[in-house]
Structures are given as C-alpha cells and as structure tokens.
Amino acid sequence: MTDLYLSISDQPDTVLDAIAASMDDRAKDPAMQEICAAYMGKLPKPGARVLEVGCGNGASTESLLRSISPAHLTAVDPAEGFLARARARFADRSNLCFAIGDAVNTQQPDAMFDVVVAHTVYSHLPDPRAALAEAFRVLKPGGTLAIFDGDYATNSVALFDGDPLQTAMTATQRNLIHDPYIMRRLPRMMVDAGFADPATAAHGFVQTRDPAYMQSLIARGVAAAAKAGDCGTDLSEALVAEAARRAANRSFYGAILFISAITTKPI
C-alpha cells in the first residue's frame, strides 16, 4: 500500500496544514480525549522523562501533558513543518524539546527515557521491528513503552451492505496507512524485541453527530486516491459531498477500533 506519511518530510505546507487540522479534529473529540486519558493514565507519572515519537503538530503532545505531567518531554518527528507548528503551540513551555527524528532513528541517547510513547505512528512504519529496537535502546531499564494506533482494517462508514461511501474508507486505507493490521501483530513483536508481555486494550471510537475527524480522513483519503490515479476527481468530490450530506442530516456513521499496547523494558 502507498502511504503519504512515508514521505511526510517532503510534503508541502498545504498537505501538512490538512493533516494538522485532522490531527486537531481528532484530538479535540470528547471520545478521543477519554480514550487518551484512559491509556495515557496508565503511564508512570509525574516527573518522568518522556520521549514522544512522531509528535506531528503537537496535538497528541497536549494529551500527554494533561495525563502524565512529565518532568521533561522530548518530541521527535521527521517533518520540520510539523515541528515548527508544535514549537509555536508550546512556545511558553520550558520543559519541552522538539527535534528532528523518527521511530527508527530518534537521534536520542541510550537509556535516556522513563517512557516512550508512539501515538498513531506504527501503522505508518515500513519497519516496525526496527522501531521497537530503537525504543528499547533509548528506554531506561524498567522503562515503559506505550504504542497506540488504529486497527484500521475495522474502519467503517457503511450504513448498509455495499454502501458506496465505504469506498472512501478503502481509499483512506490504501493511501494514508501503510499497515492497517499492525496492532494485531504488535504484541508478539514487542516480546520478540525483548519487552515484557504487553497489556493491550481496545478503544472503540465512533463519530455520528459531529464527525469532523472522519470527514477530514475521508477528504484526505479520496484526494490522495485521485492524485494517485485510482479514481477521477468527480468521484472523489462526490464521496466528500456524500459524507457532508450525511453529516448535515445526522445520518453519518463512522467507526474505528483503536488499540493501546503498553509494555516495559526488563530491568
């Protein structure tokens, strides 16, 4: 599958703006805030030294700060455009550092962090095993790794069998997600990487009344499909319009199953 995020550092500001807006839409949804509080609330707090991998524009960083009050948080991302947005967002915070880095090469020292968090990152990685090895390297013995991502094969906006709007979700999976099944294989990967057996939890996410995030996901997915030549612009625009119609008349339904996996590096 293609995945826009595999070339995120090369994307123009217009693309980063659209993704950043989608990140904000998801982060401010009350259901997602409850989900983040639930899984982040299980992390060590307060006073931990934290590394966030793939921080984007800082929307997930806000959730981390609310949940665990770290002594210091370092956040890395491969896209300088996202880092600039995150730095502006937290210009008044002195205990945050935003730097270039990615899940496989965080550019951080060995055994530096008490906690490593990757929020909706692993579904975009071509080499999750290398990312787990990097997390193991930068964690202190006894440190905690938390990975949160979608089981994106479950994504649905269908109201009935054969609902044509579901093709928009198929386009999203094809063009915006590298591996929609990663969270199903990740627990075994964590153990193979040397971590303890992870504690996993399922977090159902549904949007009906105010589906801003799901609409933005559809819009970005079908736009990427049209750009890739998978469909014409007429079809991509029609799918966006149908999602908007359903949102306006309160018939929209969108659901994603998210999974959290939390483990520790042995002492």
Short mmCIF file of C-alpha atoms in Angstrom, two decimals:
data_model
loop_
_atom_site.label_atom_id
_atom_site.label_comp_id
_atom_site.label_asym_id
_atom_site.label_seq_id
_atom_site.Cartn_x
_atom_site.Cartn_y
_atom_site.Cartn_z
CA MET A 1 0.00 0.00 0.00
CA THR A 2 1.07 3.59 -0.55
CA ASP A 3 1.20 5.87 2.48
CA LEU A 4 1.51 9.63 2.32
CA TYR A 5 3.27 9.62 5.69
CA LEU A 6 6.23 7.68 4.29
CA SER A 7 7.25 10.89 2.51
CA ILE A 8 5.90 13.32 5.10
CA SER A 9 9.11 15.34 5.34
CA ASP A 10 8.81 16.16 1.62
CA GLN A 11 5.18 17.30 1.69
CA PRO A 12 4.27 20.95 1.02
CA ASP A 13 2.68 23.18 3.64
CA THR A 14 -0.77 22.73 2.11
CA VAL A 15 -0.64 18.99 2.80
CA LEU A 16 0.82 19.49 6.29
CA ASP A 17 -1.94 22.01 7.04
CA ALA A 18 -4.63 19.49 6.09
CA ILE A 19 -3.04 16.74 8.18
CA ALA A 20 -2.51 19.08 11.13
CA ALA A 21 -6.16 20.15 11.02
CA SER A 22 -7.20 16.50 11.00
CA MET A 23 -4.93 15.78 13.99
CA ASP A 24 -6.57 18.65 15.87
CA ASP A 25 -10.07 17.46 14.94
CA ARG A 26 -9.30 14.00 16.29
CA ALA A 27 -7.59 15.26 19.45
CA LYS A 28 -10.43 17.58 20.46
CA ASP A 29 -13.16 14.98 20.00
CA PRO A 30 -14.50 14.18 23.51
CA ALA A 31 -14.45 10.43 22.82
CA MET A 32 -10.79 10.56 21.78
CA GLN A 33 -9.95 12.66 24.83
CA GLU A 34 -11.48 9.95 27.02
CA ILE A 35 -9.53 7.27 25.16
CA CYS A 36 -6.23 9.14 25.57
CA ALA A 37 -6.89 9.74 29.25
CA ALA A 38 -7.61 6.02 29.70
CA TYR A 39 -4.43 4.66 28.14
CA MET A 40 -2.07 7.52 28.99
CA GLY A 41 -3.34 7.43 32.56
CA LYS A 42 -1.64 4.04 32.93
CA LEU A 43 1.80 5.53 32.28
CA PRO A 44 4.28 6.47 35.02
CA LYS A 45 3.60 9.93 36.47
CA PRO A 46 4.54 12.55 37.44
CA GLY A 47 8.16 13.56 36.96
CA ALA A 48 9.07 11.10 34.20
CA ARG A 49 11.43 11.84 31.37
CA VAL A 50 9.34 11.16 28.25
CA LEU A 51 10.06 10.69 24.54
CA GLU A 52 7.18 11.10 22.12
CA VAL A 53 7.85 9.54 18.72
CA GLY A 54 6.03 11.10 15.77
CA CYS A 55 4.58 14.11 17.58
CA GLY A 56 3.16 15.76 14.46
CA ASN A 57 1.84 19.24 15.19
CA GLY A 58 1.70 18.62 18.95
CA ALA A 59 -1.97 17.64 19.25
CA SER A 60 -1.09 14.34 20.94
CA THR A 61 1.59 16.09 22.99
CA GLU A 62 -1.15 18.13 24.66
CA SER A 63 -2.88 14.92 25.71
CA LEU A 64 0.36 13.57 27.16
CA LEU A 65 0.98 16.72 29.16
CA ARG A 66 -2.52 16.58 30.62
CA SER A 67 -2.25 12.92 31.53
CA ILE A 68 1.23 12.41 32.98
CA SER A 69 2.82 15.81 33.83
CA PRO A 70 6.37 14.82 32.80
CA ALA A 71 9.45 16.47 34.21
CA HIS A 72 10.71 16.80 30.65
CA LEU A 73 9.29 15.76 27.30
CA THR A 74 11.30 15.37 24.11
CA ALA A 75 9.18 15.03 20.96
CA VAL A 76 10.58 13.98 17.59
CA ASP A 77 9.10 14.00 14.12
CA PRO A 78 10.64 13.67 10.61
CA ALA A 79 8.75 16.71 9.29
CA GLU A 80 10.26 20.08 10.16
CA GLY A 81 6.96 21.69 9.17
CA PHE A 82 5.15 19.77 11.93
CA LEU A 83 7.88 20.58 14.45
CA ALA A 84 7.55 24.29 13.69
CA ARG A 85 3.82 24.08 14.38
CA ALA A 86 4.43 22.18 17.62
CA ARG A 87 7.07 24.65 18.82
CA ALA A 88 4.68 27.54 18.21
CA ARG A 89 1.94 25.67 20.07
CA PHE A 90 4.11 25.29 23.18
CA ALA A 91 6.19 28.45 22.97
CA ASP A 92 5.58 29.16 26.66
CA ARG A 93 6.72 25.74 27.93
CA SER A 94 10.34 25.37 29.01
CA ASN A 95 10.32 21.61 29.72
CA LEU A 96 9.59 20.58 26.11
CA CYS A 97 12.04 19.94 23.29
CA PHE A 98 11.05 19.32 19.66
CA ALA A 99 13.67 17.77 17.37
CA ILE A 100 14.07 16.01 14.04
CA GLY A 101 13.91 12.24 14.36
CA ASP A 102 11.76 9.25 13.54
CA ALA A 103 10.73 5.96 15.07
CA VAL A 104 13.74 4.08 13.69
CA ASN A 105 16.26 6.85 14.35
CA THR A 106 15.16 9.11 17.20
CA GLN A 107 18.68 10.62 17.45
CA GLN A 108 18.45 10.35 21.25
CA PRO A 109 21.00 8.84 23.68
CA ASP A 110 20.90 5.28 25.00
CA ALA A 111 18.81 4.57 28.13
CA MET A 112 17.68 8.19 28.45
CA PHE A 113 13.91 7.94 28.95
CA ASP A 114 11.47 6.58 31.51
CA VAL A 115 8.63 6.50 28.98
CA VAL A 116 8.43 6.26 25.18
CA VAL A 117 5.06 6.95 23.52
CA ALA A 118 4.11 6.43 19.86
CA HIS A 119 0.61 7.75 19.19
CA THR A 120 -0.80 6.65 15.79
CA VAL A 121 2.68 6.09 14.36
CA TYR A 122 3.26 2.36 13.90
CA SER A 123 0.56 1.94 11.23
CA HIS A 124 2.72 4.17 9.02
CA LEU A 125 6.03 2.34 9.54
CA PRO A 126 7.55 0.02 6.92
CA ASP A 127 9.85 -1.50 9.59
CA PRO A 128 8.11 -1.69 12.99
CA ARG A 129 10.69 -4.15 14.32
CA ALA A 130 13.45 -1.60 13.83
CA ALA A 131 11.28 0.99 15.61
CA LEU A 132 10.81 -1.37 18.57
CA ALA A 133 14.56 -1.92 18.73
CA GLU A 134 15.07 1.86 18.79
CA ALA A 135 12.51 2.25 21.59
CA PHE A 136 14.29 -0.48 23.55
CA ARG A 137 17.61 1.30 23.09
CA VAL A 138 16.51 4.72 24.35
CA LEU A 139 14.48 3.42 27.31
CA LYS A 140 15.99 3.03 30.75
CA PRO A 141 15.80 -0.48 32.26
CA GLY A 142 12.32 -0.72 33.74
CA GLY A 143 11.07 1.98 31.40
CA THR A 144 7.65 1.92 29.76
CA LEU A 145 6.73 1.79 26.06
CA ALA A 146 3.20 2.77 25.03
CA ILE A 147 2.01 2.30 21.46
CA PHE A 148 -1.45 3.47 20.42
CA ASP A 149 -2.84 3.04 16.93
CA GLY A 150 -5.84 2.06 14.91
CA ASP A 151 -6.79 -1.43 13.90
CA TYR A 152 -7.58 0.31 10.66
CA ALA A 153 -8.92 -2.76 8.89
CA THR A 154 -12.01 -2.16 11.05
CA ASN A 155 -12.65 1.36 9.67
CA SER A 156 -16.25 1.71 8.58
CA VAL A 157 -18.62 4.41 7.41
CA ALA A 158 -21.09 1.95 5.90
CA LEU A 159 -24.80 2.18 6.70
CA PHE A 160 -25.69 -0.94 4.70
CA ASP A 161 -24.13 -3.73 2.66
CA GLY A 162 -22.42 -2.31 -0.40
CA ASP A 163 -22.62 1.30 0.82
CA PRO A 164 -20.66 3.27 -1.80
CA LEU A 165 -19.27 5.63 0.86
CA GLN A 166 -17.25 2.73 2.25
CA THR A 167 -15.05 3.02 -0.85
CA ALA A 168 -13.82 6.28 0.67
CA MET A 169 -12.53 4.32 3.66
CA THR A 170 -10.89 1.83 1.33
CA ALA A 171 -9.15 4.76 -0.38
CA THR A 172 -8.02 6.05 3.00
CA GLN A 173 -6.58 2.69 3.99
CA ARG A 174 -4.83 2.37 0.66
CA ASN A 175 -3.29 5.83 0.53
CA LEU A 176 -2.85 7.03 4.12
CA ILE A 177 -2.00 3.85 6.06
CA HIS A 178 0.96 1.57 5.46
CA ASP A 179 -0.23 -1.36 7.59
CA PRO A 180 -3.86 -1.46 8.76
CA TYR A 181 -3.23 -4.75 10.64
CA ILE A 182 -0.12 -3.78 12.64
CA MET A 183 -1.82 -3.67 16.04
CA ARG A 184 -2.86 -7.32 15.63
CA ARG A 185 0.77 -8.42 15.25
CA LEU A 186 2.43 -5.93 17.55
CA PRO A 187 2.13 -7.77 20.91
CA ARG A 188 4.26 -10.65 19.63
CA MET A 189 6.70 -8.20 18.02
CA MET A 190 7.14 -6.45 21.38
CA VAL A 191 8.05 -9.71 23.10
CA ASP A 192 10.43 -10.64 20.28
CA ALA A 193 12.12 -7.24 20.72
CA GLY A 194 12.88 -8.04 24.37
CA PHE A 195 9.96 -6.30 26.08
CA ALA A 196 7.66 -7.86 28.65
CA ASP A 197 4.26 -9.19 27.59
CA PRO A 198 2.23 -6.04 26.82
CA ALA A 199 -1.07 -5.08 28.36
CA THR A 200 -3.44 -4.40 25.49
CA ALA A 201 -6.81 -2.66 25.48
CA ALA A 202 -9.42 -1.94 22.83
CA HIS A 203 -10.87 1.56 22.48
CA GLY A 204 -13.92 1.96 20.26
CA PHE A 205 -14.18 5.34 18.53
CA VAL A 206 -17.44 6.36 16.87
CA GLN A 207 -18.46 9.66 15.29
CA THR A 208 -22.05 10.44 14.37
CA ARG A 209 -23.27 13.85 15.49
CA ASP A 210 -20.09 15.86 14.81
CA PRO A 211 -17.89 13.73 12.50
CA ALA A 212 -15.25 16.36 11.73
CA TYR A 213 -12.32 13.95 12.04
CA MET A 214 -13.89 11.19 9.97
CA GLN A 215 -14.88 13.70 7.29
CA SER A 216 -11.32 15.03 7.16
CA LEU A 217 -10.00 11.47 6.92
CA ILE A 218 -12.34 10.74 4.01
CA ALA A 219 -11.41 14.00 2.27
CA ARG A 220 -7.68 13.33 2.53
CA GLY A 221 -8.06 9.69 1.54
CA VAL A 222 -10.05 10.29 -1.63
CA ALA A 223 -7.89 13.28 -2.59
CA ALA A 224 -4.82 11.06 -2.34
CA ALA A 225 -6.62 8.38 -4.37
CA ALA A 226 -7.42 10.88 -7.10
CA LYS A 227 -3.84 12.15 -7.11
CA ALA A 228 -2.57 8.57 -7.42
CA GLY A 229 -4.91 7.97 -10.36
CA ASP A 230 -7.07 5.43 -8.53
CA CYS A 231 -10.21 7.42 -9.34
CA GLY A 232 -11.24 10.65 -11.01
CA THR A 233 -11.80 13.95 -9.25
CA ASP A 234 -15.53 13.74 -9.94
CA LEU A 235 -15.80 10.57 -7.86
CA SER A 236 -13.54 11.83 -5.07
CA GLU A 237 -15.54 15.05 -4.80
CA ALA A 238 -18.82 13.13 -4.85
CA LEU A 239 -17.70 10.95 -1.93
CA VAL A 240 -16.74 14.02 0.09
CA ALA A 241 -20.10 15.58 -0.74
CA GLU A 242 -21.97 12.43 0.33
CA ALA A 243 -20.13 12.39 3.67
CA ALA A 244 -21.07 16.06 4.15
CA ARG A 245 -24.70 15.33 3.25
CA ARG A 246 -24.91 12.59 5.85
CA ALA A 247 -23.24 14.77 8.47
CA ALA A 248 -25.75 17.56 7.76
CA ASN A 249 -28.82 15.34 8.06
CA ARG A 250 -27.43 13.40 11.04
CA SER A 251 -27.23 10.05 9.22
CA PHE A 252 -23.41 9.85 9.24
CA TYR A 253 -21.75 6.92 11.00
CA GLY A 254 -18.00 6.40 11.26
CA ALA A 255 -16.14 3.94 13.47
CA ILE A 256 -12.54 2.92 14.14
CA LEU A 257 -11.22 0.44 16.69
CA PHE A 258 -8.09 1.77 18.37
CA ILE A 259 -5.71 -0.41 20.38
CA SER A 260 -3.24 0.51 23.10
CA ALA A 261 -0.29 -1.77 23.92
CA ILE A 262 1.80 -0.92 26.99
CA THR A 263 4.90 -2.84 27.99
CA THR A 264 8.17 -2.44 29.92
CA LYS A 265 11.87 -2.96 29.27
CA PRO A 266 13.16 -5.57 31.73
CA ILE A 267 15.46 -4.37 34.50
#
